[in-house]
Tab-separated table of C-alpha atoms in Angstrom:
chain	number	residue	atom	x	y	z
L	1	MET	CA	-60.536	32.021	19.701
L	2	THR	CA	-57.012	31.968	21.049
L	3	PHE	CA	-56.378	28.634	19.291
L	4	ILE	CA	-57.241	30.099	15.860
L	5	LYS	CA	-54.844	33.050	16.262
L	6	ARG	CA	-51.945	30.732	17.099
L	7	ALA	CA	-52.672	28.231	14.292
L	8	ILE	CA	-52.586	30.754	11.425
L	9	PRO	CA	-48.933	31.904	11.951
L	10	LEU	CA	-47.852	28.270	12.308
L	11	LEU	CA	-49.472	27.413	8.963
L	12	LEU	CA	-47.648	30.295	7.249
L	13	VAL	CA	-44.316	29.077	8.606
L	14	LEU	CA	-44.935	25.544	7.312
L	15	VAL	CA	-45.855	26.811	3.837
L	16	SER	CA	-42.794	29.057	3.775
L	17	CYS	CA	-40.471	26.197	4.809
L	18	GLY	CA	-41.941	23.966	2.098
L	19	LYS	CA	-41.019	26.509	-0.594
L	20	LYS	CA	-37.485	26.991	0.714
L	21	GLN	CA	-36.838	23.263	0.520
L	22	ASP	CA	-37.155	23.506	-3.299
L	23	SER	CA	-35.075	26.686	-3.602
L	24	ILE	CA	-31.319	26.631	-4.248
L	25	LEU	CA	-28.531	29.025	-5.107
L	26	PRO	CA	-26.150	28.442	-8.045
L	27	LEU	CA	-22.722	27.141	-7.074
L	28	GLU	CA	-19.284	28.169	-8.313
L	29	THR	CA	-17.526	24.853	-8.934
L	30	LYS	CA	-15.038	23.166	-11.245
L	31	MET	CA	-16.790	22.137	-14.454
L	32	THR	CA	-15.705	19.394	-16.816
L	33	GLU	CA	-17.493	18.394	-20.019
L	34	SER	CA	-16.691	14.982	-21.444
L	35	VAL	CA	-17.793	12.486	-24.079
L	36	TYR	CA	-18.505	8.913	-23.005
L	37	SER	CA	-17.180	5.890	-24.894
L	38	SER	CA	-16.866	2.171	-24.475
L	39	VAL	CA	-13.287	0.873	-24.346
L	40	THR	CA	-11.497	-2.226	-25.617
L	41	ILE	CA	-7.754	-2.862	-25.252
L	42	GLN	CA	-5.897	-4.067	-28.368
L	43	PRO	CA	-2.183	-4.647	-29.086
L	44	ASP	CA	-0.502	-2.117	-31.343
L	45	SER	CA	-0.015	-3.280	-34.968
L	46	LEU	CA	-2.376	-6.209	-34.424
L	47	TYR	CA	-3.063	-7.969	-37.722
L	48	GLN	CA	-4.662	-11.175	-38.914
L	49	VAL	CA	-2.525	-13.656	-40.808
L	50	TYR	CA	-3.826	-15.153	-44.066
L	51	ALA	CA	-2.466	-17.952	-46.231
L	52	ALA	CA	-1.416	-17.184	-49.805
L	53	VAL	CA	-2.593	-20.603	-51.039
L	54	ASN	CA	-5.277	-23.145	-50.298
L	55	GLY	CA	-4.129	-26.280	-48.553
L	56	ILE	CA	-3.887	-28.240	-45.325
L	57	LEU	CA	-2.177	-26.901	-42.214
L	58	ASP	CA	0.775	-29.217	-41.681
L	59	ILE	CA	2.239	-27.792	-38.463
L	60	ASN	CA	2.163	-24.719	-36.227
L	61	LEU	CA	5.788	-23.750	-35.636
L	62	VAL	CA	4.916	-21.514	-32.654
L	63	GLU	CA	2.456	-21.455	-29.773
L	64	GLU	CA	0.088	-18.766	-28.568
L	65	GLY	CA	1.993	-16.328	-26.368
L	66	ASP	CA	5.336	-16.907	-28.117
L	67	LEU	CA	7.440	-13.938	-29.208
L	68	VAL	CA	8.429	-13.905	-32.881
L	69	ALA	CA	10.812	-11.841	-34.981
L	70	LYS	CA	9.974	-10.261	-38.313
L	71	GLY	CA	10.361	-12.904	-41.043
L	72	GLU	CA	10.285	-15.834	-38.604
L	73	PRO	CA	8.225	-18.849	-39.852
L	74	ILE	CA	5.086	-19.406	-37.801
L	75	LEU	CA	3.311	-22.240	-39.634
L	76	GLN	CA	3.626	-24.631	-42.580
L	77	ILE	CA	0.957	-25.368	-45.189
L	78	ILE	CA	0.852	-28.287	-47.612
L	79	ASN	CA	-0.553	-27.090	-50.919
L	80	THR	CA	-3.289	-29.235	-52.419
L	81	SER	CA	-3.337	-27.735	-55.927
L	82	PRO	CA	-3.047	-30.537	-58.509
L	83	LYS	CA	0.388	-30.892	-60.078
L	84	LEU	CA	-1.422	-31.341	-63.379
L	85	ASN	CA	-1.821	-27.555	-63.493
L	86	THR	CA	1.951	-27.180	-63.453
L	87	GLU	CA	2.419	-29.694	-66.253
L	88	ASN	CA	-0.229	-27.948	-68.353
L	89	ALA	CA	1.496	-24.624	-67.765
L	90	ARG	CA	4.828	-26.115	-68.870
L	91	LEU	CA	3.256	-27.455	-72.089
L	92	ASN	CA	1.722	-24.042	-72.776
L	93	VAL	CA	5.173	-22.449	-72.501
L	94	GLN	CA	6.580	-25.033	-74.909
L	95	LEU	CA	3.788	-24.465	-77.437
L	96	ALA	CA	4.010	-20.661	-77.180
L	97	ASN	CA	7.794	-20.817	-77.670
L	98	GLU	CA	7.411	-23.093	-80.694
L	99	ASN	CA	4.866	-20.755	-82.262
L	100	TYR	CA	7.127	-17.781	-81.684
L	101	GLN	CA	10.500	-19.051	-82.808
L	102	GLY	CA	10.336	-22.779	-83.525
L	103	SER	CA	10.916	-24.573	-86.853
L	104	PHE	CA	7.152	-24.765	-87.432
L	105	ALA	CA	6.430	-21.263	-86.210
L	106	ILE	CA	3.400	-19.342	-87.398
L	107	LEU	CA	5.713	-16.477	-88.321
L	108	ARG	CA	7.607	-18.724	-90.747
L	109	ASP	CA	4.393	-19.378	-92.680
L	110	ILE	CA	3.723	-15.650	-92.938
L	111	GLU	CA	7.327	-15.089	-94.054
L	112	ASP	CA	6.817	-17.593	-96.896
L	113	GLU	CA	3.689	-15.718	-97.966
L	114	MET	CA	5.619	-12.445	-97.856
L	115	ASN	CA	8.418	-13.841	-100.045
L	116	ALA	CA	5.894	-15.016	-102.622
L	117	ALA	CA	4.115	-11.672	-102.525
L	118	LEU	CA	7.455	-9.870	-102.917
L	119	LEU	CA	8.210	-11.853	-106.086
L	120	ARG	CA	4.777	-11.013	-107.517
L	121	PHE	CA	5.313	-7.370	-106.583
L	122	LYS	CA	8.687	-7.231	-108.387
L	123	ASN	CA	7.284	-8.967	-111.470
L	124	ASP	CA	4.171	-6.758	-111.595
L	125	SER	CA	6.330	-3.687	-111.025
L	126	ILE	CA	8.608	-4.511	-113.972
L	127	ASN	CA	5.676	-5.291	-116.251
L	128	PHE	CA	3.840	-2.112	-115.257
L	129	TYR	CA	6.754	0.294	-115.775
L	130	ARG	CA	7.648	-1.378	-119.090
L	131	GLN	CA	4.060	-1.062	-120.289
L	132	GLU	CA	3.928	2.520	-119.026
L	133	ASN	CA	6.969	3.457	-121.117
L	134	LEU	CA	5.406	1.822	-124.175
L	135	TRP	CA	2.136	3.595	-123.602
L	136	LYS	CA	3.956	6.933	-123.448
L	137	GLN	CA	5.310	6.121	-126.930
L	138	LYS	CA	1.781	5.312	-128.110
L	139	ILE	CA	2.639	1.621	-128.318
L	140	GLY	CA	0.192	-1.012	-127.113
L	141	SER	CA	-3.455	-0.848	-126.054
L	142	LYS	CA	-5.092	1.058	-123.166
L	143	LEU	CA	-6.575	-2.189	-121.823
L	144	GLU	CA	-3.167	-3.831	-121.593
L	145	TYR	CA	-1.786	-0.781	-119.746
L	146	ASP	CA	-4.697	-0.701	-117.230
L	147	THR	CA	-4.407	-4.426	-116.585
L	148	LYS	CA	-0.705	-4.260	-115.713
L	149	LYS	CA	-1.304	-1.161	-113.550
L	150	LEU	CA	-4.055	-2.957	-111.602
L	151	ASN	CA	-1.859	-6.022	-111.059
L	152	PHE	CA	0.929	-3.796	-109.765
L	153	GLU	CA	-1.386	-2.012	-107.288
L	154	LEU	CA	-2.853	-5.300	-106.043
L	155	SER	CA	0.557	-6.868	-105.433
L	156	THR	CA	1.691	-3.687	-103.610
L	157	ASN	CA	-1.300	-3.804	-101.295
L	158	GLN	CA	-0.935	-7.537	-100.664
L	159	LEU	CA	2.716	-7.142	-99.699
L	160	GLN	CA	1.890	-4.324	-97.280
L	161	LEU	CA	-0.929	-6.337	-95.680
L	162	LEU	CA	1.370	-9.299	-95.105
L	163	LYS	CA	4.016	-7.075	-93.487
L	164	THR	CA	1.385	-5.659	-91.100
L	165	LYS	CA	0.100	-9.159	-90.338
L	166	TYR	CA	3.648	-10.354	-89.638
L	167	ASN	CA	4.398	-7.566	-87.132
L	168	ARG	CA	1.051	-7.929	-85.376
L	169	THR	CA	1.343	-11.720	-85.129
L	170	LYS	CA	4.909	-11.433	-83.848
L	171	ASN	CA	3.820	-9.125	-81.010
L	172	GLU	CA	0.873	-11.372	-80.114
L	173	LEU	CA	3.011	-14.513	-80.010
L	174	LYS	CA	5.655	-12.785	-77.905
L	175	THR	CA	2.981	-11.665	-75.411
L	176	GLN	CA	1.500	-15.172	-75.284
L	177	LEU	CA	4.941	-16.617	-74.575
L	178	GLU	CA	5.552	-14.200	-71.684
L	179	GLN	CA	2.098	-14.921	-70.222
L	180	ALA	CA	2.717	-18.661	-70.434
L	181	LYS	CA	6.070	-18.263	-68.665
L	182	ASN	CA	4.455	-16.234	-65.869
L	183	SER	CA	1.705	-18.826	-65.415
L	184	TYR	CA	4.310	-21.562	-65.237
L	185	LYS	CA	6.317	-19.685	-62.583
L	186	THR	CA	3.165	-19.168	-60.515
L	187	SER	CA	2.246	-22.841	-60.757
L	188	LEU	CA	5.717	-23.827	-59.586
L	189	ILE	CA	5.278	-21.702	-56.449
L	190	ASN	CA	1.818	-23.073	-55.785
L	191	THR	CA	2.935	-26.701	-55.980
L	192	LYS	CA	5.520	-26.256	-53.222
L	193	ASP	CA	4.837	-26.390	-49.493
L	194	PHE	CA	4.145	-22.880	-48.288
L	195	THR	CA	5.575	-21.340	-45.114
L	196	VAL	CA	3.850	-18.323	-43.500
L	197	ASP	CA	6.172	-15.782	-41.841
L	198	SER	CA	5.579	-13.033	-39.297
L	199	LYS	CA	5.477	-9.510	-40.728
L	200	ILE	CA	6.541	-7.792	-37.478
L	201	ASN	CA	8.496	-8.276	-34.270
L	202	GLY	CA	5.667	-9.218	-31.950
L	203	LYS	CA	3.661	-11.805	-30.072
L	204	ILE	CA	1.395	-14.640	-31.189
L	205	TYR	CA	-2.030	-13.774	-29.769
L	206	ALA	CA	-4.055	-16.446	-31.552
L	207	LEU	CA	-3.615	-19.571	-33.684
L	208	LEU	CA	-6.951	-20.128	-35.385
L	209	LYS	CA	-6.312	-23.464	-37.134
L	210	ASN	CA	-5.102	-26.860	-35.926
L	211	PRO	CA	-2.824	-29.182	-37.913
L	212	GLY	CA	-4.814	-31.209	-40.409
L	213	GLU	CA	-7.482	-28.545	-40.931
L	214	LEU	CA	-8.177	-27.043	-44.338
L	215	VAL	CA	-6.755	-23.580	-44.946
L	216	ASN	CA	-7.925	-21.097	-47.575
L	217	THR	CA	-7.022	-17.577	-48.608
L	218	MET	CA	-10.265	-16.051	-47.243
L	219	GLU	CA	-10.064	-17.023	-43.558
L	220	PRO	CA	-7.455	-15.803	-41.023
L	221	ILE	CA	-5.195	-18.453	-39.536
L	222	ALA	CA	-3.429	-16.446	-36.797
L	223	ALA	CA	-3.248	-13.035	-35.085
L	224	ILE	CA	0.016	-11.209	-34.321
L	225	GLY	CA	0.614	-7.862	-32.595
L	226	LYS	CA	3.138	-5.920	-30.551
L	227	GLU	CA	4.171	-7.497	-27.249
L	228	ASP	CA	4.260	-4.507	-24.897
L	229	ILE	CA	2.503	-1.658	-26.703
L	230	PHE	CA	-1.285	-1.528	-26.339
L	231	LEU	CA	-3.843	0.836	-27.804
L	232	ILE	CA	-7.218	1.868	-26.398
L	233	GLU	CA	-9.969	1.361	-28.960
L	234	MET	CA	-12.932	3.619	-28.183
L	235	LEU	CA	-16.397	3.746	-29.753
L	236	VAL	CA	-17.918	7.239	-29.895
L	237	ASP	CA	-21.503	8.051	-30.853
L	238	GLU	CA	-21.961	9.962	-34.102
L	239	VAL	CA	-23.510	12.945	-32.283
L	240	ASP	CA	-20.286	13.386	-30.269
L	241	ILE	CA	-17.567	12.647	-32.848
L	242	VAL	CA	-17.381	16.286	-34.041
L	243	LYS	CA	-16.295	17.310	-30.533
L	244	ILE	CA	-13.246	15.019	-30.576
L	245	SER	CA	-9.786	16.109	-31.725
L	246	LEU	CA	-6.297	14.626	-31.541
L	247	GLY	CA	-4.443	15.157	-28.269
L	248	LEU	CA	-7.493	15.402	-26.022
L	249	LYS	CA	-7.171	13.798	-22.587
L	250	ALA	CA	-9.235	10.733	-21.753
L	251	LEU	CA	-9.870	9.086	-18.385
L	252	ILE	CA	-10.071	5.295	-18.661
L	253	THR	CA	-11.463	2.693	-16.271
L	254	LEU	CA	-11.070	-1.035	-16.934
L	255	ASP	CA	-13.283	-3.741	-15.482
L	256	ALA	CA	-10.167	-5.732	-14.569
L	257	TYR	CA	-8.811	-2.847	-12.452
L	258	GLY	CA	-11.967	-1.850	-10.577
L	259	SER	CA	-12.163	1.852	-9.759
L	260	ASP	CA	-8.591	2.699	-10.836
L	261	VAL	CA	-8.493	5.555	-13.364
L	262	PHE	CA	-5.827	5.721	-16.102
L	263	GLU	CA	-5.027	8.778	-18.174
L	264	ALA	CA	-4.670	8.593	-21.950
L	265	LYS	CA	-4.500	10.858	-25.016
L	266	ILE	CA	-6.425	10.582	-28.290
L	267	SER	CA	-3.965	9.499	-31.004
L	268	LYS	CA	-6.128	8.576	-34.012
L	269	ILE	CA	-9.639	9.197	-35.340
L	270	TYR	CA	-11.026	6.864	-37.982
L	271	PRO	CA	-13.213	8.846	-40.419
L	272	ARG	CA	-15.549	5.989	-41.383
L	273	LYS	CA	-18.780	5.377	-39.441
L	274	ASP	CA	-19.915	1.862	-38.594
L	275	GLU	CA	-23.410	1.780	-40.070
L	276	ARG	CA	-24.599	-1.021	-37.789
L	277	SER	CA	-23.646	0.583	-34.471
L	278	GLN	CA	-23.760	4.217	-35.683
L	279	THR	CA	-20.421	4.831	-33.966
L	280	PHE	CA	-16.929	5.979	-34.903
L	281	ILE	CA	-13.708	4.266	-33.820
L	282	ILE	CA	-10.982	6.354	-32.220
L	283	GLU	CA	-7.703	5.274	-30.650
L	284	ALA	CA	-5.932	6.523	-27.537
L	285	GLU	CA	-2.562	5.796	-25.936
L	286	PHE	CA	-1.968	5.364	-22.209
L	287	THR	CA	0.073	8.093	-20.523
L	288	ALA	CA	1.034	5.571	-17.828
L	289	PRO	CA	-0.370	2.123	-18.699
L	290	PRO	CA	-1.284	-0.569	-16.154
L	291	LYS	CA	1.408	-3.145	-15.443
L	292	VAL	CA	-0.498	-5.993	-17.063
L	293	LEU	CA	-2.713	-5.742	-20.144
L	294	TYR	CA	-4.384	-8.351	-22.334
L	295	PRO	CA	-6.151	-8.015	-25.682
L	296	GLY	CA	-9.893	-7.670	-25.270
L	297	LEU	CA	-9.938	-6.074	-21.798
L	298	SER	CA	-12.981	-3.813	-21.686
L	299	GLY	CA	-14.052	-0.750	-19.775
L	300	GLU	CA	-15.295	2.810	-20.106
L	301	GLY	CA	-13.755	6.106	-21.060
L	302	ASN	CA	-14.535	9.794	-20.707
L	303	ILE	CA	-12.883	12.109	-23.206
L	304	ILE	CA	-12.373	15.567	-21.706
L	305	ILE	CA	-13.431	18.153	-24.280
L	306	ALA	CA	-13.506	21.224	-21.979
L	307	GLU	CA	-12.589	22.176	-18.395
L	308	LYS	CA	-13.038	25.256	-16.154
L	309	GLU	CA	-11.611	25.484	-12.653
L	310	LYS	CA	-14.342	27.797	-11.314
L	311	THR	CA	-17.624	28.680	-12.973
L	312	LEU	CA	-21.304	29.189	-12.086
L	313	THR	CA	-23.317	25.958	-12.327
L	314	ILE	CA	-26.779	24.635	-11.499
L	315	PRO	CA	-28.298	21.132	-11.466
L	316	LYS	CA	-29.656	20.115	-14.858
L	317	GLU	CA	-33.035	19.345	-13.355
L	318	TYR	CA	-33.542	23.101	-12.629
L	319	LEU	CA	-33.224	23.980	-16.320
L	320	ILE	CA	-36.523	24.584	-18.166
L	321	GLU	CA	-36.838	24.182	-21.957
L	322	GLY	CA	-33.078	24.200	-22.290
L	323	ASN	CA	-32.515	27.925	-21.620
L	324	LYS	CA	-34.802	29.096	-18.769
L	325	VAL	CA	-34.868	28.915	-14.962
L	326	ASN	CA	-37.632	29.635	-12.446
L	327	THR	CA	-36.708	32.396	-9.960
L	328	SER	CA	-38.606	34.374	-7.347
L	329	ASP	CA	-39.170	36.972	-10.074
L	330	GLY	CA	-40.543	34.366	-12.504
L	331	LEU	CA	-38.978	32.651	-15.531
L	332	MET	CA	-35.642	34.073	-16.682
L	333	ASP	CA	-33.617	33.291	-19.813
L	334	VAL	CA	-30.069	32.020	-19.285
L	335	THR	CA	-27.129	31.236	-21.516
L	336	ILE	CA	-25.620	27.812	-20.873
L	337	GLY	CA	-22.077	26.567	-21.467
L	338	LEU	CA	-20.411	23.326	-20.439
L	339	GLN	CA	-22.476	20.335	-19.365
L	340	ASN	CA	-21.875	17.028	-17.638
L	341	LEU	CA	-24.195	14.303	-16.444
L	342	ASP	CA	-25.842	16.287	-13.635
L	343	ARG	CA	-24.819	19.961	-13.866
L	344	VAL	CA	-24.778	22.728	-16.466
L	345	GLU	CA	-22.720	25.925	-16.638
L	346	ILE	CA	-24.571	29.270	-16.616
L	347	LEU	CA	-22.802	31.977	-18.603
L	348	SER	CA	-25.347	34.769	-18.169
L	349	GLY	CA	-28.903	35.530	-17.037
L	350	ILE	CA	-28.558	34.932	-13.272
L	351	THR	CA	-25.967	35.394	-10.519
L	352	LYS	CA	-24.763	33.294	-7.624
L	353	ASP	CA	-27.262	35.119	-5.413
L	354	THR	CA	-30.330	34.224	-7.497
L	355	TYR	CA	-32.643	31.752	-5.780
L	356	LEU	CA	-33.939	29.067	-8.145
L	357	GLN	CA	-37.158	27.131	-7.816
L	358	LYS	CA	-37.239	23.469	-8.843
L	359	PRO	CA	-39.617	22.976	-11.776
L	360	GLU	CA	-42.750	21.007	-11.076
L	361	LYS	CA	-42.877	17.639	-12.806
């Protein structure tokens, strides 16, 4: 009998201790909400170099890692376009020039037709006005008058048509001559060896073709960027991009630098979404960059979108249905604010003295 009386209080204590192990109080802590992104380091002003003509790479005038000045030659291409194209273009210029102003020009033939038409017009004009005067004096027949009037009208129309034809043909031949000259100039450029120059003061990061390889206008042949200015390229999920704005602080870690954290600021947001990865590209600039950087270094970034030095927070796992918590008085609605990976800010609904029960799984 004595054993039973002692066992019951002990059981109550054990049950009570089990409940307290799952009860916590909210904490007032610093709260930071951030957006995660993957990170890749790229040189500023990095661009891919393309050839303006098809051909064979003759020689690379620089090596990867070399510094180059704007306008400095970096490689030489031998053009493989047939010189026959240039000769054909030259003959087209000659023919177009001959048609426009040569001794056998098309315009000269039209001028001869116009002169003949002008003579017929003058003759028909004289005959018509003479016959008209006679007809007014009741001399001659109506048929003779109508015939000379018709001839006069026909010769007038023919002369006007030839003048229009002359002006139109002249403009067409002039245009053809200019087009032929432009084609000839282009062919002259394309038949020469072509040298590719750097567009910026920078560094050669890649030479993508070896001497002797074919080069075309569709494939890059080199990559050039700034020597000592690097940008942080960050990929942000589409559900988070609306939270990002220019000037926000980002904390960057790079695989090459272990646990070191570098501060940066968002400098550019690209508005176009990559449909394959469903992400947006944004750029950031280091506040104090590492001493050594290389293109392609990868890492992770957290973009700080909100911070509070002291606020009421609870573990996320104690939140029920997104806006409720389990207390000693039952379920209570709460208003949440900032969130991070493991904690959530409570704006209203409970106090720092409210015990919370962990939800059952």
